[in-house]
Amino acid sequence: MILIGEKLNSSIPRAQQAFEARDAQTVTELIRTQAAAGASFLDVNTAVCAAGEQAAMLWTIGLIRENCDCGIMIDTADPKVMAAAVQAAGDCPLILNSATITDRFDAVTALAKESGAAVVGLPIDDDMPHSLEEKCQKLDFLIEKLRAAGIQDDRIYADVLVETLATDGGSAKSALGAIAYMAENYPDVKTTCGLSNVSFGLPRRVLINTAFVSAAMAAGLSSAIIDPVSPAMRDAIAAARVVAGLDDYCMDYITYIRGNE
């Protein structure tokens, strides 16, 4: 599974403070620890910085390029900020996050085609789907629209819209069903999610997060925006790869356990 580090997000108070203060030491630590923990991409979201969003985004991208080899997920609702960030990222592998069926679609897909970046697509139009049937219908429409825009399947990350169990007890079940549906019907399209959303508002969130990541990987989840530094999450992913049949002879699991002893 492709791990996308979640810690460079301005909705997290520590990250927001570091962005606004241009605290290079703190941001560099967040970059290096996530890279060392196995993140393939680092999600960068500076939206809470408001008028300073673009400047904070470009500054953070510069630090990523200086301190690790991770790809960058450019996470913004502003196409102008996204375009500037793509230029700043240079030749880094990129994921553009995100386009819905209706909002920002043309701007994001045009930028993806020009830059070769992958695209996170959200199956949302005027309404948010909640049931599995609604999600699958909108995922079908989204994939066909992305294909028509010239985005190849292997450059699509379909977000299965994980919502908190605190307000919808069926949210995890519908997300798992959407993952399985995508794996069966669009094998070259990657699936993704903001995994920790599933536990928002609940105590001891790591218990819910690790239970969900295990089930999601068994269903075929391709990637997730997570905390790769969390020991519990790293343990769960190593074990889930075995259970999902993704670790021949359990060799990666054995190596992981020995490396932590």
Coordinates of C-alpha atoms in Angstrom, one line a residue:
M1 CA 0.0 0.0 0.0
I2 CA 1.2 3.5 -0.8
L3 CA 1.6 5.5 2.4
I4 CA 0.9 9.2 2.2
G5 CA 2.1 11.1 5.3
E6 CA -0.6 13.3 6.9
K7 CA 1.4 15.5 9.2
L8 CA 2.1 18.5 7.0
N9 CA -1.5 19.7 7.3
S10 CA -2.4 23.1 8.6
S11 CA -5.5 21.7 10.3
I12 CA -3.1 20.2 12.8
P13 CA -2.2 23.0 15.2
R14 CA 1.5 22.1 15.4
A15 CA 1.9 22.2 11.6
Q16 CA -0.1 25.4 11.3
Q17 CA 2.0 27.2 13.8
A18 CA 5.2 26.0 12.1
F19 CA 4.0 27.1 8.7
E20 CA 3.0 30.5 9.9
A21 CA 6.2 31.0 11.9
R22 CA 8.4 29.5 9.1
D23 CA 9.7 27.2 11.7
A24 CA 12.0 25.2 9.4
Q25 CA 13.3 22.9 12.3
T26 CA 9.8 21.6 13.1
V27 CA 8.7 21.2 9.5
T28 CA 11.9 19.5 8.6
E29 CA 11.4 17.1 11.5
L30 CA 7.9 16.3 10.3
I31 CA 9.3 15.6 6.8
R32 CA 12.2 13.4 7.8
T33 CA 10.3 11.3 10.4
Q34 CA 7.5 10.5 7.9
A35 CA 10.0 9.7 5.2
A36 CA 12.0 7.5 7.5
A37 CA 8.7 5.7 8.5
G38 CA 8.1 4.7 4.9
A39 CA 5.9 7.4 3.4
S40 CA 6.0 7.4 -0.4
F41 CA 4.3 10.8 -0.6
L42 CA 3.8 13.7 1.8
D43 CA 0.5 15.5 1.8
V44 CA 0.9 19.2 2.0
N45 CA -2.1 21.3 3.0
T46 CA -1.6 24.9 4.1
A47 CA -5.2 26.1 3.6
V48 CA -5.7 27.2 7.2
C49 CA -2.9 29.8 6.6
A50 CA -5.6 31.7 4.6
A51 CA -4.0 34.5 2.6
G52 CA -0.6 32.9 3.3
E53 CA -1.6 29.6 1.9
Q54 CA 0.5 29.8 -1.3
A55 CA 3.6 31.2 0.3
A56 CA 3.5 28.5 3.0
M57 CA 2.9 25.8 0.4
L58 CA 5.8 26.8 -1.7
W59 CA 8.1 27.1 1.4
T60 CA 7.1 23.7 2.6
I61 CA 7.7 22.1 -0.8
G62 CA 11.2 23.6 -0.9
L63 CA 11.9 21.9 2.5
I64 CA 10.6 18.6 1.2
R65 CA 12.9 18.7 -1.8
E66 CA 15.9 19.5 0.4
N67 CA 15.3 16.8 3.0
C68 CA 13.8 13.6 1.4
D69 CA 13.0 11.8 -1.8
C70 CA 9.3 11.5 -1.2
G71 CA 6.7 12.5 -3.7
I72 CA 4.3 15.4 -2.9
M73 CA 0.6 15.4 -2.6
I74 CA -0.5 19.0 -3.3
D75 CA -3.7 19.3 -1.2
T76 CA -5.5 22.6 -2.0
A77 CA -8.9 23.7 -3.2
D78 CA -7.3 26.7 -5.0
P79 CA -6.3 25.9 -8.6
K80 CA -3.9 28.9 -8.6
V81 CA -2.1 27.6 -5.5
M82 CA -2.0 24.1 -7.1
A83 CA -0.5 25.4 -10.3
A84 CA 2.2 27.4 -8.4
A85 CA 3.0 24.3 -6.3
V86 CA 3.4 22.1 -9.3
Q87 CA 6.0 24.5 -10.7
A88 CA 7.8 24.6 -7.3
A89 CA 7.9 20.8 -7.1
G90 CA 10.0 20.4 -10.2
D91 CA 10.5 16.8 -11.1
C92 CA 9.1 15.3 -7.8
P93 CA 6.4 12.7 -8.3
L94 CA 3.1 14.5 -7.7
I95 CA -0.5 13.7 -6.8
L96 CA -3.0 16.6 -7.1
N97 CA -5.6 16.5 -4.4
S98 CA -8.4 16.9 -5.5
A99 CA -11.1 17.2 -8.1
T100 CA -14.8 16.3 -7.6
I101 CA -17.1 15.5 -10.4
T102 CA -18.1 19.1 -10.7
D103 CA -15.8 21.3 -8.7
R104 CA -12.2 22.2 -10.0
F105 CA -12.4 19.3 -12.4
D106 CA -11.3 21.0 -15.6
A107 CA -8.5 23.0 -13.9
V108 CA -7.1 20.0 -12.0
T109 CA -7.2 17.6 -14.9
A110 CA -5.6 20.1 -17.3
L111 CA -2.8 20.7 -14.8
A112 CA -2.4 16.9 -14.3
K113 CA -2.1 16.3 -18.1
E114 CA 0.4 19.1 -18.5
S115 CA 2.6 18.0 -15.6
G116 CA 2.1 14.2 -15.6
A117 CA 0.8 14.2 -12.1
A118 CA -1.7 11.8 -10.7
V119 CA -5.1 13.0 -9.6
V120 CA -7.3 12.3 -6.5
G121 CA -10.9 12.2 -7.7
L122 CA -13.8 12.5 -5.2
P123 CA -17.1 10.9 -6.2
I124 CA -19.1 14.1 -5.2
D125 CA -21.3 16.2 -7.4
D126 CA -24.0 18.4 -5.9
D127 CA -24.4 15.9 -3.1
M128 CA -22.2 13.7 -0.9
P129 CA -22.9 10.0 -1.4
H130 CA -23.3 8.0 1.8
S131 CA -24.7 4.6 0.8
L132 CA -22.6 2.0 -1.0
E133 CA -24.9 2.1 -4.0
E134 CA -24.6 5.9 -4.3
K135 CA -20.8 5.8 -3.9
C136 CA -20.5 3.1 -6.6
Q137 CA -22.7 5.0 -9.1
K138 CA -20.7 8.2 -8.6
L139 CA -17.4 6.4 -8.8
D140 CA -18.4 4.9 -12.1
F141 CA -19.3 8.4 -13.4
L142 CA -16.1 9.9 -12.0
I143 CA -13.8 7.3 -13.6
E144 CA -15.4 7.7 -17.0
K145 CA -15.1 11.5 -16.8
L146 CA -11.5 11.3 -15.8
R147 CA -10.8 8.9 -18.6
A148 CA -12.5 11.2 -21.1
A149 CA -10.3 14.1 -19.8
G150 CA -7.2 12.1 -20.7
I151 CA -6.2 10.8 -17.3
Q152 CA -5.1 7.2 -17.5
D153 CA -6.4 4.7 -14.9
D154 CA -3.0 4.2 -13.3
R155 CA -2.8 8.0 -12.6
I156 CA -6.2 8.1 -10.8
Y157 CA -6.6 7.9 -7.0
A158 CA -10.3 7.4 -6.3
D159 CA -11.2 8.6 -2.8
V160 CA -13.8 6.3 -1.2
L161 CA -14.9 9.0 1.2
V162 CA -14.3 7.6 4.7
E163 CA -16.5 9.4 7.2
T164 CA -16.5 9.2 11.0
L165 CA -18.2 6.3 12.7
A166 CA -19.2 8.7 15.4
T167 CA -22.0 10.1 13.3
D168 CA -22.6 7.2 10.8
G169 CA -22.2 3.7 12.1
G170 CA -22.3 2.3 8.6
S171 CA -19.6 4.6 7.1
A172 CA -16.7 2.1 7.4
K173 CA -18.8 -0.6 5.9
S174 CA -19.8 1.5 2.9
A175 CA -16.2 2.6 2.4
L176 CA -15.0 -1.1 2.5
G177 CA -17.6 -2.0 -0.1
A178 CA -16.5 0.8 -2.4
I179 CA -12.9 -0.3 -2.1
A180 CA -13.8 -3.9 -3.1
Y181 CA -16.0 -2.6 -5.9
M182 CA -13.1 -0.5 -7.3
A183 CA -10.7 -3.4 -7.0
E184 CA -13.0 -5.7 -8.9
N185 CA -14.1 -3.3 -11.7
Y186 CA -11.2 -0.9 -12.1
P187 CA -8.0 -2.9 -11.2
D188 CA -5.6 -0.2 -12.5
V189 CA -7.2 2.7 -10.6
K190 CA -5.8 3.3 -7.2
T191 CA -8.1 3.8 -4.2
T192 CA -7.3 6.2 -1.3
C193 CA -8.8 7.9 1.7
G194 CA -8.1 10.1 4.6
L195 CA -8.0 7.1 6.9
S196 CA -8.1 8.8 10.3
N197 CA -11.4 10.4 9.4
V198 CA -13.0 7.1 10.4
S199 CA -12.3 7.7 14.1
F200 CA -12.9 11.5 14.3
G201 CA -14.5 12.4 17.6
L202 CA -14.0 9.1 19.2
P203 CA -11.7 8.1 22.1
R204 CA -8.5 6.1 21.6
R205 CA -8.7 6.7 17.9
V206 CA -5.7 4.5 17.1
L207 CA -7.8 1.4 17.9
I208 CA -10.4 2.3 15.3
N209 CA -7.8 3.4 12.7
T210 CA -5.8 0.2 12.9
A211 CA -8.9 -2.0 12.8
F212 CA -10.1 -0.1 9.7
V213 CA -6.7 -0.2 7.9
S214 CA -6.6 -4.0 8.3
A215 CA -10.0 -4.4 6.8
A216 CA -9.4 -1.9 4.1
M217 CA -6.2 -3.5 2.9
A218 CA -7.9 -6.9 2.8
A219 CA -10.6 -5.3 0.6
G220 CA -8.0 -3.9 -1.7
L221 CA -7.1 -0.4 -0.6
S222 CA -4.2 0.9 -2.7
S223 CA -3.2 4.0 -0.6
A224 CA -4.1 6.0 2.4
I225 CA -3.3 9.4 3.9
I226 CA -2.2 8.3 7.4
D227 CA 0.3 8.9 10.2
P228 CA 3.2 6.6 9.1
V229 CA 5.1 7.4 12.3
S230 CA 2.5 5.8 14.6
P231 CA 3.9 2.5 15.9
A232 CA 0.5 1.0 16.2
M233 CA -0.3 1.9 12.6
R234 CA 3.0 0.5 11.3
D235 CA 2.4 -2.7 13.2
A236 CA -1.2 -3.0 11.8
I237 CA 0.0 -2.4 8.2
A238 CA 2.8 -5.0 8.5
A239 CA 0.3 -7.6 9.8
A240 CA -2.5 -6.6 7.4
R241 CA -0.2 -7.2 4.4
V242 CA 0.3 -10.8 5.6
V243 CA -3.5 -11.3 6.1
A244 CA -4.3 -9.8 2.7
G245 CA -1.8 -12.1 0.9
L246 CA 0.5 -9.3 -0.1
D247 CA 3.6 -10.6 1.7
D248 CA 5.0 -13.8 0.2
Y249 CA 6.1 -16.3 2.9
C250 CA 5.6 -13.4 5.4
M251 CA 9.2 -12.3 4.8
D252 CA 8.5 -8.5 5.0
Y253 CA 6.6 -9.1 8.2
I254 CA 9.4 -11.2 9.7
T255 CA 12.0 -8.5 8.7
Y256 CA 9.8 -5.8 10.2
I257 CA 9.5 -7.6 13.5
R258 CA 13.2 -8.4 13.7
G259 CA 14.0 -4.8 12.9
N260 CA 12.0 -3.6 15.9
E261 CA 13.3 -6.1 18.4

